[in-house]
PDB file of N, CA and C in Angstrom:
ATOM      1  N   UNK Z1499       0.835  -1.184   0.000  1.00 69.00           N
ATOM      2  CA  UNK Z1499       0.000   0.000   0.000  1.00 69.00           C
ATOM      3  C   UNK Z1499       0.875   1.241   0.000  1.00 69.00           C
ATOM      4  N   UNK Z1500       2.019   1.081   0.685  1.00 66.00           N
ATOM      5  CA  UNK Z1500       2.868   2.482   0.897  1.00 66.00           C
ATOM      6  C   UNK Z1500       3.498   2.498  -0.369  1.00 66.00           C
ATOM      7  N   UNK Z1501       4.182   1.644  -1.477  1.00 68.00           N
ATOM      8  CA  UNK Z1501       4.152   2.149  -2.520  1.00 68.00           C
ATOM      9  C   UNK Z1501       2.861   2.385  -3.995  1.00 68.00           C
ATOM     10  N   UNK Z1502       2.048   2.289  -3.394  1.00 68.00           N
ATOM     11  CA  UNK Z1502       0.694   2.623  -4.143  1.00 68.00           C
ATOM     12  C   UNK Z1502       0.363   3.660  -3.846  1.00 68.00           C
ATOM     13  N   UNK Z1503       0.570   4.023  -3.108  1.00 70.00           N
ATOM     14  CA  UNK Z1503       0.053   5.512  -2.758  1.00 70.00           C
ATOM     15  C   UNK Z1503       0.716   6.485  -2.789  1.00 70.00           C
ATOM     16  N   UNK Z1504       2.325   6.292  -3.498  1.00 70.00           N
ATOM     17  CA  UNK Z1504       3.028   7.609  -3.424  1.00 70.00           C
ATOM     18  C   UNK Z1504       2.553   8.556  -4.275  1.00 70.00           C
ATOM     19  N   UNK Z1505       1.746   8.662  -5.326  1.00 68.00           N
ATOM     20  CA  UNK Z1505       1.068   9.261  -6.364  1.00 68.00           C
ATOM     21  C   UNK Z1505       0.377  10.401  -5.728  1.00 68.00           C
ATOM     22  N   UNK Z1506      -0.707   9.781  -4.025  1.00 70.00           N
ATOM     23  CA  UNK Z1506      -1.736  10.326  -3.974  1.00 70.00           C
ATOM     24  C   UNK Z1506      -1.524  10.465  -2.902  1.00 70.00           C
ATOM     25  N   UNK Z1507      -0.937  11.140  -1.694  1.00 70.00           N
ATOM     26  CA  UNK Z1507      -0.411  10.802  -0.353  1.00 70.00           C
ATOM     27  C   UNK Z1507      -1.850  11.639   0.385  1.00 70.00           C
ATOM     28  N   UNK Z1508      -3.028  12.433  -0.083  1.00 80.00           N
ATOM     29  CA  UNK Z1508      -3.731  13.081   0.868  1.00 80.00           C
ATOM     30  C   UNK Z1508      -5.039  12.330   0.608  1.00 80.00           C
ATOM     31  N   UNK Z1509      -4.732  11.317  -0.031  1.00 83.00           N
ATOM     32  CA  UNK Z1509      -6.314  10.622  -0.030  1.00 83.00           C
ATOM     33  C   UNK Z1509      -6.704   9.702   0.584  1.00 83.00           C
ATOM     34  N   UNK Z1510      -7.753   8.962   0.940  1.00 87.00           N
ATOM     35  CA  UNK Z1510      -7.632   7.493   1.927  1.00 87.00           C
ATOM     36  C   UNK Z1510      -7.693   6.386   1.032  1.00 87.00           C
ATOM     37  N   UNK Z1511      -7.230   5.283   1.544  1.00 87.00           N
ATOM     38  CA  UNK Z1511      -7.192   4.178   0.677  1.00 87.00           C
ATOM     39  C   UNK Z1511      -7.745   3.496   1.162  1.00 87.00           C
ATOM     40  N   UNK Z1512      -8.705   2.734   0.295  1.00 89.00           N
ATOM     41  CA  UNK Z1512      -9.838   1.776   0.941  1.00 89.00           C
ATOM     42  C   UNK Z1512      -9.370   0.037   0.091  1.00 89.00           C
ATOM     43  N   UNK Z1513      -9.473  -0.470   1.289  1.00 86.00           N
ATOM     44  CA  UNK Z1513      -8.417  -1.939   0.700  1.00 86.00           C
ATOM     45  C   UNK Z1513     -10.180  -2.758   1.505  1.00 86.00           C
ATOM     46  N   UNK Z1514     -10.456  -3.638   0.043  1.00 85.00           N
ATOM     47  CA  UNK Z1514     -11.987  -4.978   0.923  1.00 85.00           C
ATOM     48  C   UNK Z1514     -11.399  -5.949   1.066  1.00 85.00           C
ATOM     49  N   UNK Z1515     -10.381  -6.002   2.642  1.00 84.00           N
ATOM     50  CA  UNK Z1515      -9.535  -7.217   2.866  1.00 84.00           C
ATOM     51  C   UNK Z1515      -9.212  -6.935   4.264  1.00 84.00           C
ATOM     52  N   UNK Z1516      -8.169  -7.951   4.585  1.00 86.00           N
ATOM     53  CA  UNK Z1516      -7.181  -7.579   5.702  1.00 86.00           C
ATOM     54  C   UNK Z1516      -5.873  -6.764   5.255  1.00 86.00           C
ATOM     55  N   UNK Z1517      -4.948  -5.728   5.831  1.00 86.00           N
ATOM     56  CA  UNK Z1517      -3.780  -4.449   6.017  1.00 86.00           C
ATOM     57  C   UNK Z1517      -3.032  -5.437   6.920  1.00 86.00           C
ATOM     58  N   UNK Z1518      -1.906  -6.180   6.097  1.00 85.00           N
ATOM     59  CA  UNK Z1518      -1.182  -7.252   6.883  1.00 85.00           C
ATOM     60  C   UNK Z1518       0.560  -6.371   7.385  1.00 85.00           C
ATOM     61  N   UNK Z1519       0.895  -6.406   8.008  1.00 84.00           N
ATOM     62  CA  UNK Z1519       2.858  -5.786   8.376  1.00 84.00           C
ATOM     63  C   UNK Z1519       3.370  -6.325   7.363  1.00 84.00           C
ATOM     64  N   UNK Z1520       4.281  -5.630   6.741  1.00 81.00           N
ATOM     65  CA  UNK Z1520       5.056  -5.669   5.890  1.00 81.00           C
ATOM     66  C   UNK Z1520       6.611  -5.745   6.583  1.00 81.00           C
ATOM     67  N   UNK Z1521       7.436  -6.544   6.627  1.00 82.00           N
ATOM     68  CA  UNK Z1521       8.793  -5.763   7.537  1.00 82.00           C
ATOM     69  C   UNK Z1521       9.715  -5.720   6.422  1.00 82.00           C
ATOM     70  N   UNK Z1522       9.622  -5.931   4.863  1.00 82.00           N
ATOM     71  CA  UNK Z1522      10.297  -5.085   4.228  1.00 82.00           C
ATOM     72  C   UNK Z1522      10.299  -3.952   3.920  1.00 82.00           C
ATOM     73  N   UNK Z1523       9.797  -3.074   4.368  1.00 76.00           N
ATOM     74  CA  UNK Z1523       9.178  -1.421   4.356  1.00 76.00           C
ATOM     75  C   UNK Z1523       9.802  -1.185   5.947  1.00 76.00           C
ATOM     76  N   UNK Z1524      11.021  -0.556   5.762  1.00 82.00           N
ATOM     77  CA  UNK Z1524      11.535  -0.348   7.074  1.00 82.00           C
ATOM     78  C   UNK Z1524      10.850   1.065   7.289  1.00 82.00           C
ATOM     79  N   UNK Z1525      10.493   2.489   6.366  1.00 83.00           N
ATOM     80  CA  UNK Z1525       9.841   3.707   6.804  1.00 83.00           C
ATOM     81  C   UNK Z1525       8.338   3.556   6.410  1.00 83.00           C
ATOM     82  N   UNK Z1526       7.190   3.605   7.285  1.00 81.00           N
ATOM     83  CA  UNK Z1526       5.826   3.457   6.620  1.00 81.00           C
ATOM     84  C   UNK Z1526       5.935   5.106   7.031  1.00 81.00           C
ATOM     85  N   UNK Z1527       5.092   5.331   5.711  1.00 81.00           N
ATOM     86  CA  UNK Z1527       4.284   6.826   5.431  1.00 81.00           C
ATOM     87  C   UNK Z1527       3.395   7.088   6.242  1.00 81.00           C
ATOM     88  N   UNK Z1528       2.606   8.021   5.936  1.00 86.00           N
ATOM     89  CA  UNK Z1528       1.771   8.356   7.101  1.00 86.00           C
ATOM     90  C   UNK Z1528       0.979   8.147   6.237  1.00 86.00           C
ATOM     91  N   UNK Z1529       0.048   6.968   6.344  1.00 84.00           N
ATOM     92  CA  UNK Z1529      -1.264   7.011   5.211  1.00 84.00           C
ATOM     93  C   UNK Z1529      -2.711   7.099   6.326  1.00 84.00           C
ATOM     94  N   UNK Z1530      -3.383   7.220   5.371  1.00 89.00           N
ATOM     95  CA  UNK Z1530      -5.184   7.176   6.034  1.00 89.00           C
ATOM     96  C   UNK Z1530      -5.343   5.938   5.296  1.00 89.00           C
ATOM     97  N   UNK Z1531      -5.811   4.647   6.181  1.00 90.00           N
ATOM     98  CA  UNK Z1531      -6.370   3.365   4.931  1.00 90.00           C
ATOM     99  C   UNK Z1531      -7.641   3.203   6.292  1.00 90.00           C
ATOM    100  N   UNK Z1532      -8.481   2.713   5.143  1.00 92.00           N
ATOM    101  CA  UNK Z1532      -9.969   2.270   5.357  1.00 92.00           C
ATOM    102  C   UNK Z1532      -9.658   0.513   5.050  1.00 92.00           C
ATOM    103  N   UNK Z1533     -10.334  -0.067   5.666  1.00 90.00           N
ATOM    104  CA  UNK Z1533      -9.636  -2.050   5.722  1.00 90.00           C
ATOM    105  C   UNK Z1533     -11.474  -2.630   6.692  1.00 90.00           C
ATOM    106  N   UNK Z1534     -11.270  -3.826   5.878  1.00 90.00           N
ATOM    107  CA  UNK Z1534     -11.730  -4.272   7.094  1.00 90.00           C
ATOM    108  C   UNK Z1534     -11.386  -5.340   7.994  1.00 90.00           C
ATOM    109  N   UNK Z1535      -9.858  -5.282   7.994  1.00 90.00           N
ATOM    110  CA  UNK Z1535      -9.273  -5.610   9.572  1.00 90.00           C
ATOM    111  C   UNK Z1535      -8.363  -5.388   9.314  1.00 90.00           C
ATOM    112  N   UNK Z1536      -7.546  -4.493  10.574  1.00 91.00           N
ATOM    113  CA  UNK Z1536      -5.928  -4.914  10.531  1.00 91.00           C
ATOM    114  C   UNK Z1536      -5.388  -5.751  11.649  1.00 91.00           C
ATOM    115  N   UNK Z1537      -3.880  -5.911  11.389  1.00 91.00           N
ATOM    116  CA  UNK Z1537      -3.130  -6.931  12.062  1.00 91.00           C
ATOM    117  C   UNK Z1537      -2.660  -6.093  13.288  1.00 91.00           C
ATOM    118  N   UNK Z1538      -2.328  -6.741  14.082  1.00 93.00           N
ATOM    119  CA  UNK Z1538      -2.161  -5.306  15.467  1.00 93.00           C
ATOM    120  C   UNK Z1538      -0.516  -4.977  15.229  1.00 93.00           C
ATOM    121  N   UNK Z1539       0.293  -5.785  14.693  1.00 90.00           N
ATOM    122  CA  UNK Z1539       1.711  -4.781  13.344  1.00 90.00           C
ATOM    123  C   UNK Z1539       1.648  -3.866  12.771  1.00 90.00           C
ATOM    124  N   UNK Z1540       0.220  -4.152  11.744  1.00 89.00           N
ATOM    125  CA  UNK Z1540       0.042  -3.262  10.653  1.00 89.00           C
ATOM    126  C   UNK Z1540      -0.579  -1.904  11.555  1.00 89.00           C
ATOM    127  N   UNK Z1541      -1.473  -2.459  12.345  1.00 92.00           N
ATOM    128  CA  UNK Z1541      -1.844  -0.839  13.079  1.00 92.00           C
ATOM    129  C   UNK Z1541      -1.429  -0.020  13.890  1.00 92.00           C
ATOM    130  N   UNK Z1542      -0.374  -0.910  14.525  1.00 92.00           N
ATOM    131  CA  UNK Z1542       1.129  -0.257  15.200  1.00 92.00           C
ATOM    132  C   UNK Z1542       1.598   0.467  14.587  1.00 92.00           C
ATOM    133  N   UNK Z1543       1.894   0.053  13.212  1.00 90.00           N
ATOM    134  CA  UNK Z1543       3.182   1.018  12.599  1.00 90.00           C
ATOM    135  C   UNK Z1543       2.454   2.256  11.799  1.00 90.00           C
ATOM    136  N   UNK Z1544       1.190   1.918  11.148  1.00 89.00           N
ATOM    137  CA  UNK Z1544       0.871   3.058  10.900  1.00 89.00           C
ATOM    138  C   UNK Z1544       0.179   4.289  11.673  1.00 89.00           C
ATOM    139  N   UNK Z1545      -0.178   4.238  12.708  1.00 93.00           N
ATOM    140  CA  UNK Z1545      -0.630   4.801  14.187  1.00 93.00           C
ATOM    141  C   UNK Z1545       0.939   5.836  14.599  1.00 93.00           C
ATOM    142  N   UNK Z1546       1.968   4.644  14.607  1.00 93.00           N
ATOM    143  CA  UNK Z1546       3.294   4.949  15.267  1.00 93.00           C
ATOM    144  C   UNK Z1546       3.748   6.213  13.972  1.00 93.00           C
ATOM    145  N   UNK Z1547       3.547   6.187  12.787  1.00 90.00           N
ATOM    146  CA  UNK Z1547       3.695   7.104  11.385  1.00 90.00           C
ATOM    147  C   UNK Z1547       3.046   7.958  11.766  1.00 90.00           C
ATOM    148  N   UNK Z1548       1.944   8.400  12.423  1.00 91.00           N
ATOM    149  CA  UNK Z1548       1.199   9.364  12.215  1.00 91.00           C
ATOM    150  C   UNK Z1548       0.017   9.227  11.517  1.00 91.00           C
ATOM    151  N   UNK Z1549      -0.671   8.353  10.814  1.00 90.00           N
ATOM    152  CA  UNK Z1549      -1.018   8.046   9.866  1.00 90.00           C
ATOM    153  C   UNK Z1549      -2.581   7.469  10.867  1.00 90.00           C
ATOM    154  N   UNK Z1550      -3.694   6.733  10.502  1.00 92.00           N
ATOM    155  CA  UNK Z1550      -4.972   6.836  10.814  1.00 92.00           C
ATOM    156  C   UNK Z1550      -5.729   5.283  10.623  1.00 92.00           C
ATOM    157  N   UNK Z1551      -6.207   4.332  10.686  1.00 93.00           N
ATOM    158  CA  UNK Z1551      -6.587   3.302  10.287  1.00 93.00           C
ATOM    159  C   UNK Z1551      -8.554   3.329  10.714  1.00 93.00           C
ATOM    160  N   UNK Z1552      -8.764   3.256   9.442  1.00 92.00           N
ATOM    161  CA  UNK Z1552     -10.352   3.546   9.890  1.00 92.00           C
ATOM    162  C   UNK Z1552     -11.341   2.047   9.554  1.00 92.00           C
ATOM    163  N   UNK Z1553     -12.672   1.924   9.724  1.00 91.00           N
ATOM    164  CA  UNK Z1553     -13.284   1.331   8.977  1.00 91.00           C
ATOM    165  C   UNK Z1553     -14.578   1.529   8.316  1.00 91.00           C
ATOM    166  N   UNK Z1554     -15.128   1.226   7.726  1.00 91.00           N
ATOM    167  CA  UNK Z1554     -16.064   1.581   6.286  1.00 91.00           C
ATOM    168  C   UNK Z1554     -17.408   2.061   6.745  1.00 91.00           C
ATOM    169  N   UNK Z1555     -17.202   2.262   8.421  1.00 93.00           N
ATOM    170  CA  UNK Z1555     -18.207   2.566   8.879  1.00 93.00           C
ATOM    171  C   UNK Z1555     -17.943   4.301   9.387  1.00 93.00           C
ATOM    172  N   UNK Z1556     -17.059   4.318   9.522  1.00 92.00           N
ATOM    173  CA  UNK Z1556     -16.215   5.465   9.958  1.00 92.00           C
ATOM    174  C   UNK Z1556     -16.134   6.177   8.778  1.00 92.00           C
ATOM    175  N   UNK Z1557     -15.637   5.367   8.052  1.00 91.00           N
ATOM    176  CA  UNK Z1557     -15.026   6.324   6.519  1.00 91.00           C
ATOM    177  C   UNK Z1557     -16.228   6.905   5.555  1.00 91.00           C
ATOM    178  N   UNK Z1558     -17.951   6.072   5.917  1.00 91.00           N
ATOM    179  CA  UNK Z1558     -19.100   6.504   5.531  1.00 91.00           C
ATOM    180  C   UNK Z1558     -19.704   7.563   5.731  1.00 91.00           C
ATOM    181  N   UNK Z1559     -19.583   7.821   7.317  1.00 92.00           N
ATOM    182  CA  UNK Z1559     -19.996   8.901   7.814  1.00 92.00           C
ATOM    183  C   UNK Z1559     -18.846  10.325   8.017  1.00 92.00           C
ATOM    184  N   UNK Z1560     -17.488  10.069   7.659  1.00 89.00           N
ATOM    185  CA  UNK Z1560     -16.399  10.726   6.947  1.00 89.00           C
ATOM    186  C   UNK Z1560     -16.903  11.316   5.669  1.00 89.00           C
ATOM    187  N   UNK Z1561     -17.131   9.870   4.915  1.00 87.00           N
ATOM    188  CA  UNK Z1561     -16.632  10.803   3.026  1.00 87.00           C
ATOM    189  C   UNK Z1561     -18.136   9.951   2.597  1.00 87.00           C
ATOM    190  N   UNK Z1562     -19.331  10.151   2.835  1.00 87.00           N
ATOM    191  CA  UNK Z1562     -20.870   9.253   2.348  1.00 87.00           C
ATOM    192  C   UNK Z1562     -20.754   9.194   0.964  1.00 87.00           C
ATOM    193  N   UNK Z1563     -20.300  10.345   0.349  1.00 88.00           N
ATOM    194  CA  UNK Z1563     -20.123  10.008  -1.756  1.00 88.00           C
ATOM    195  C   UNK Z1563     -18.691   9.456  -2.040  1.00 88.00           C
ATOM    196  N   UNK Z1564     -17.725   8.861  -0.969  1.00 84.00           N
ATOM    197  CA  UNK Z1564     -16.146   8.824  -1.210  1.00 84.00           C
ATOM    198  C   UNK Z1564     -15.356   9.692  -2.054  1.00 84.00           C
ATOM    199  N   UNK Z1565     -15.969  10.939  -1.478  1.00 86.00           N
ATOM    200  CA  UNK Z1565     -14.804  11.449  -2.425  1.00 86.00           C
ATOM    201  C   UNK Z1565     -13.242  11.796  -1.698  1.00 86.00           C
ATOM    202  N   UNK Z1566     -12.536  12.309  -2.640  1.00 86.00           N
ATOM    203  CA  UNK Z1566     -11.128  12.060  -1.494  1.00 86.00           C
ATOM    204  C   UNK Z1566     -10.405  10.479  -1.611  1.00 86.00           C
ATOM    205  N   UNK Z1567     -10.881   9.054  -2.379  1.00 87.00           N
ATOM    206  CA  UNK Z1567     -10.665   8.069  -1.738  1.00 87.00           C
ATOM    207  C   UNK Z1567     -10.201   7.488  -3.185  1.00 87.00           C
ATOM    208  N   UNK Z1568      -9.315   6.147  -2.972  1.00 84.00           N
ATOM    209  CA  UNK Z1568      -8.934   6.046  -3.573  1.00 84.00           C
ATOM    210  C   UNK Z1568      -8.693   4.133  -3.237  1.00 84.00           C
ATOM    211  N   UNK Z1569      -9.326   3.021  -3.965  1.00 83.00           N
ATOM    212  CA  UNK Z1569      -9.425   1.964  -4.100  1.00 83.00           C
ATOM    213  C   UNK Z1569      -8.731   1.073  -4.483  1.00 83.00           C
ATOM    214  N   UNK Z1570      -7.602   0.349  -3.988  1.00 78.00           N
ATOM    215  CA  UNK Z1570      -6.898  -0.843  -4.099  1.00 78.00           C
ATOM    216  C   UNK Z1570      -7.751  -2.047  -4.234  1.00 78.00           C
ATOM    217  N   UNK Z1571      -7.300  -3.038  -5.496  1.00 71.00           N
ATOM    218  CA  UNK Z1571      -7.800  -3.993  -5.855  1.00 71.00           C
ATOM    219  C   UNK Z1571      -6.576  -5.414  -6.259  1.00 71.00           C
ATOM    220  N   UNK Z1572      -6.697  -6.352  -5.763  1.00 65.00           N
ATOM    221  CA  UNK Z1572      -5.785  -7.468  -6.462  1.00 65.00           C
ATOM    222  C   UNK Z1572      -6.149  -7.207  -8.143  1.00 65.00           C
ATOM    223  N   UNK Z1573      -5.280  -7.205  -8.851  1.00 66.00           N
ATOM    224  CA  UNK Z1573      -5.103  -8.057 -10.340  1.00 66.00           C
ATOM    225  C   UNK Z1573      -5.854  -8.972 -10.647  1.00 66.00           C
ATOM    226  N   UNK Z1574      -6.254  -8.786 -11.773  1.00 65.00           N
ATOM    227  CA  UNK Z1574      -7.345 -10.763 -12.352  1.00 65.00           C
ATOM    228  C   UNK Z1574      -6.768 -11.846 -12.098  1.00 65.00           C
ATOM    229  N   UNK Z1575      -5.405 -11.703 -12.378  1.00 65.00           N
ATOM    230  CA  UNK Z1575      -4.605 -12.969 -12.581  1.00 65.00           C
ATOM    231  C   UNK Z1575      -3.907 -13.491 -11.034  1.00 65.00           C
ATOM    232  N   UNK Z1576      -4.200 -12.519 -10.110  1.00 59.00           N
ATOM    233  CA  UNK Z1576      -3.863 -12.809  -8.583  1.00 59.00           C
ATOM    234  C   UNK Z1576      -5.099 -13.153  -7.949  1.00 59.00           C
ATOM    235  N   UNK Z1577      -6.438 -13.449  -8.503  1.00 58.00           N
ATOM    236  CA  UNK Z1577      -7.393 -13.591  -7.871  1.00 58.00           C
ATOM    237  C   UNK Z1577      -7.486 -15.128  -7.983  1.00 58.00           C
ATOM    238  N   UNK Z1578      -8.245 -15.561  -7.091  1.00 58.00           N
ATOM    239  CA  UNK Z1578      -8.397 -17.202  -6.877  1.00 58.00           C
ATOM    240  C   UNK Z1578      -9.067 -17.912  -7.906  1.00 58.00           C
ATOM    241  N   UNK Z1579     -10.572 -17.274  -8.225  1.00 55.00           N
ATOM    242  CA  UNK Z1579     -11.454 -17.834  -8.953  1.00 55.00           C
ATOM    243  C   UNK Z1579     -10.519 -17.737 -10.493  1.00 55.00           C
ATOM    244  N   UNK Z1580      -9.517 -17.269 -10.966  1.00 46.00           N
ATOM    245  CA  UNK Z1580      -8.727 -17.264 -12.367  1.00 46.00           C
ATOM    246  C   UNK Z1580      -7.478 -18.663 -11.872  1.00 46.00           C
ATOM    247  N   UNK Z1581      -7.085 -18.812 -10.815  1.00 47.00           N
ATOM    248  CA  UNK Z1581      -6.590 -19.737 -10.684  1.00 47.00           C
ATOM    249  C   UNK Z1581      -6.674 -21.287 -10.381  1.00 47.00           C
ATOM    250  N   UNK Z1582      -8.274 -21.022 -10.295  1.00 48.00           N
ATOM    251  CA  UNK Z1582      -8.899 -22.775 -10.249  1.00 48.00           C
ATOM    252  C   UNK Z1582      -9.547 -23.022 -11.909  1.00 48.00           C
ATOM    253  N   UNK Z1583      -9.542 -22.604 -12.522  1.00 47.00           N
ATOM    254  CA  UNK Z1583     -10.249 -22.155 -13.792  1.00 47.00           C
ATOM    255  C   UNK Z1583      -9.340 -23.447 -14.467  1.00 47.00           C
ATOM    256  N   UNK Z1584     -10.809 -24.389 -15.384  1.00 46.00           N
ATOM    257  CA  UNK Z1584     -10.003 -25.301 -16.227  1.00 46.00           C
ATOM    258  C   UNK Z1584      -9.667 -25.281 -17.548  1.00 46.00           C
ATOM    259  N   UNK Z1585      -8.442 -25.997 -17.970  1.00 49.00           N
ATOM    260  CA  UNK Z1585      -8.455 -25.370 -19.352  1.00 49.00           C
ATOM    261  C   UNK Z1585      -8.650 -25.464 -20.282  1.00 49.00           C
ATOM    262  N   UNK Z1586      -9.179 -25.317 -21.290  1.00 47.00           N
ATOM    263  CA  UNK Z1586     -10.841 -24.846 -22.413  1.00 47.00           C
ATOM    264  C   UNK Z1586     -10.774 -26.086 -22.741  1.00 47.00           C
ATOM    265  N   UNK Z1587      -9.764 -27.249 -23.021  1.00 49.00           N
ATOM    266  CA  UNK Z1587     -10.045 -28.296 -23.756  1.00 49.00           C
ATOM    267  C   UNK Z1587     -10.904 -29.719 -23.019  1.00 49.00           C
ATOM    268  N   UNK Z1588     -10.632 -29.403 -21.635  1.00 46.00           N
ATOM    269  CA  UNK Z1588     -11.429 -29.552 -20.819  1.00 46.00           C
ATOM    270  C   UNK Z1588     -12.967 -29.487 -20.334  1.00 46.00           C
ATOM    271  N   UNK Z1589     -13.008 -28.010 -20.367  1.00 48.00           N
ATOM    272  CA  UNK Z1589     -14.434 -27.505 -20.544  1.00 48.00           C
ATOM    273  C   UNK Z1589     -15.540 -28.182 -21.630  1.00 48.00           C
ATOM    274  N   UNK Z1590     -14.796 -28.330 -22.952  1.00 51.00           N
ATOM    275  CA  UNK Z1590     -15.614 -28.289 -24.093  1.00 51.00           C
ATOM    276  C   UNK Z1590     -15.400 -30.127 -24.411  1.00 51.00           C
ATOM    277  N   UNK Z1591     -14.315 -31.188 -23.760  1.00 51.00           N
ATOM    278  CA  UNK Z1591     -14.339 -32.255 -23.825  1.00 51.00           C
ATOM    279  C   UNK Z1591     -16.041 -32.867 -23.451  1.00 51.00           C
ATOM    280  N   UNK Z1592     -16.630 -34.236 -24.148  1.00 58.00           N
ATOM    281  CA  UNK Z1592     -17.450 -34.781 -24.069  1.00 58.00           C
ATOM    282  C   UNK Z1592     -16.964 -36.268 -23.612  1.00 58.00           C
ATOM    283  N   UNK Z1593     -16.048 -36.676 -22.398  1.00 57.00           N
ATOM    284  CA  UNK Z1593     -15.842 -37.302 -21.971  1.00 57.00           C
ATOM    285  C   UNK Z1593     -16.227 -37.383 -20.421  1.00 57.00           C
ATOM    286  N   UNK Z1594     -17.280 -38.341 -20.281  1.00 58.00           N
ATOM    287  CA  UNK Z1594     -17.157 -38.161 -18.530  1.00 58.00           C
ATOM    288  C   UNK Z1594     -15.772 -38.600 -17.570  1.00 58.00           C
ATOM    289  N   UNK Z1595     -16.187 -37.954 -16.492  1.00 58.00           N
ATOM    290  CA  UNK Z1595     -14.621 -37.915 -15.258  1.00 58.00           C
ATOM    291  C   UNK Z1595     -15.115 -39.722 -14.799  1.00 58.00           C
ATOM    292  N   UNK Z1596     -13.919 -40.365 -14.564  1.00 57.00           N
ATOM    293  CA  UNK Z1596     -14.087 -41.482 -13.963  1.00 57.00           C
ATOM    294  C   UNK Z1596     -14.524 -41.691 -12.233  1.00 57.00           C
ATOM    295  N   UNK Z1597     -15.498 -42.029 -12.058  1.00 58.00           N
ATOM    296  CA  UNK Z1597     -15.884 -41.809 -10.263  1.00 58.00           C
ATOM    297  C   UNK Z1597     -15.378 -43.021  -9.609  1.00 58.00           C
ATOM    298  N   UNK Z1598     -15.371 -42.939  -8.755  1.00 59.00           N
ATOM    299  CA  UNK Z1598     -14.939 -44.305  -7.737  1.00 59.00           C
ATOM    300  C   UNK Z1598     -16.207 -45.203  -7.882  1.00 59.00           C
ATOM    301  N   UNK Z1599     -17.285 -44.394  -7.766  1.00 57.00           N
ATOM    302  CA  UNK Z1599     -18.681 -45.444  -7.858  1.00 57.00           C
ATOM    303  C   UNK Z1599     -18.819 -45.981  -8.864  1.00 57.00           C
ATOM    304  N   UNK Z1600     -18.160 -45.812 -10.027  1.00 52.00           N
ATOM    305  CA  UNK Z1600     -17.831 -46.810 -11.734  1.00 52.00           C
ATOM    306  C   UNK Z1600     -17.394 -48.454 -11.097  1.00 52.00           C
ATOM    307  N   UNK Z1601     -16.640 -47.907 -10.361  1.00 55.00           N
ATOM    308  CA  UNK Z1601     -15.607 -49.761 -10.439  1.00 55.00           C
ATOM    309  C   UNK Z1601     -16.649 -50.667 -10.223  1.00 55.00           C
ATOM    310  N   UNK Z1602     -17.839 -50.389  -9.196  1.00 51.00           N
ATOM    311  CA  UNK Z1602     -18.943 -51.822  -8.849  1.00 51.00           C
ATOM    312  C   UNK Z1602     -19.478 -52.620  -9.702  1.00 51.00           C
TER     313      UNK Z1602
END
């Protein structure tokens, strides 16, 4: 998150996950992030920065149209449902899967 946000350092960042410690980031910034949970690391160090850790209930009655805010998302290809995904020759095969209940 602290290098995602060097672009935009006065806006809040709203992450729909857990804000895990990083200990390769020896300086954390002073960010504002919206989460819905942090790790008691992650809220140490950014607390200890100066910096603010809110949640979406807080940040509603803060910013109700979000403005100011700014949304972190995983990648397609880092998401789970792209990594169980079978592949097409599979899909479109007309062979049934062999079950254990076949052998009787």
């Amino acid at each position: 998150i602290a290098r995602k946000t060097r672009s935009c350092p006065d806006k809040t960042v709203v992450v729909v996950g857990t804000v895990t410690d990083d200990k390769r980031i020896f300086q954390v910034p002073k960010l504002r992030i919206c989460a819905l949970r942090f790790t008691e690391g992650a809220r140490s160090r950014i607390v200890k920065a100066g910096g603010t850790c809110l949640t979406f209930e807080q940040l509603a009655i803060e910013s109700p149209q979000g403005l100011g805010t700014v949304m972190l998302q995983v990648s397609p290809e880092h998401r789970s449902p792209a990594s169980v995904t079978l592949p097409v020759t599979l899909l479109h095969a007309r062979v049934t899967p062999w079950v254990d209940w076949m052998r009787v």
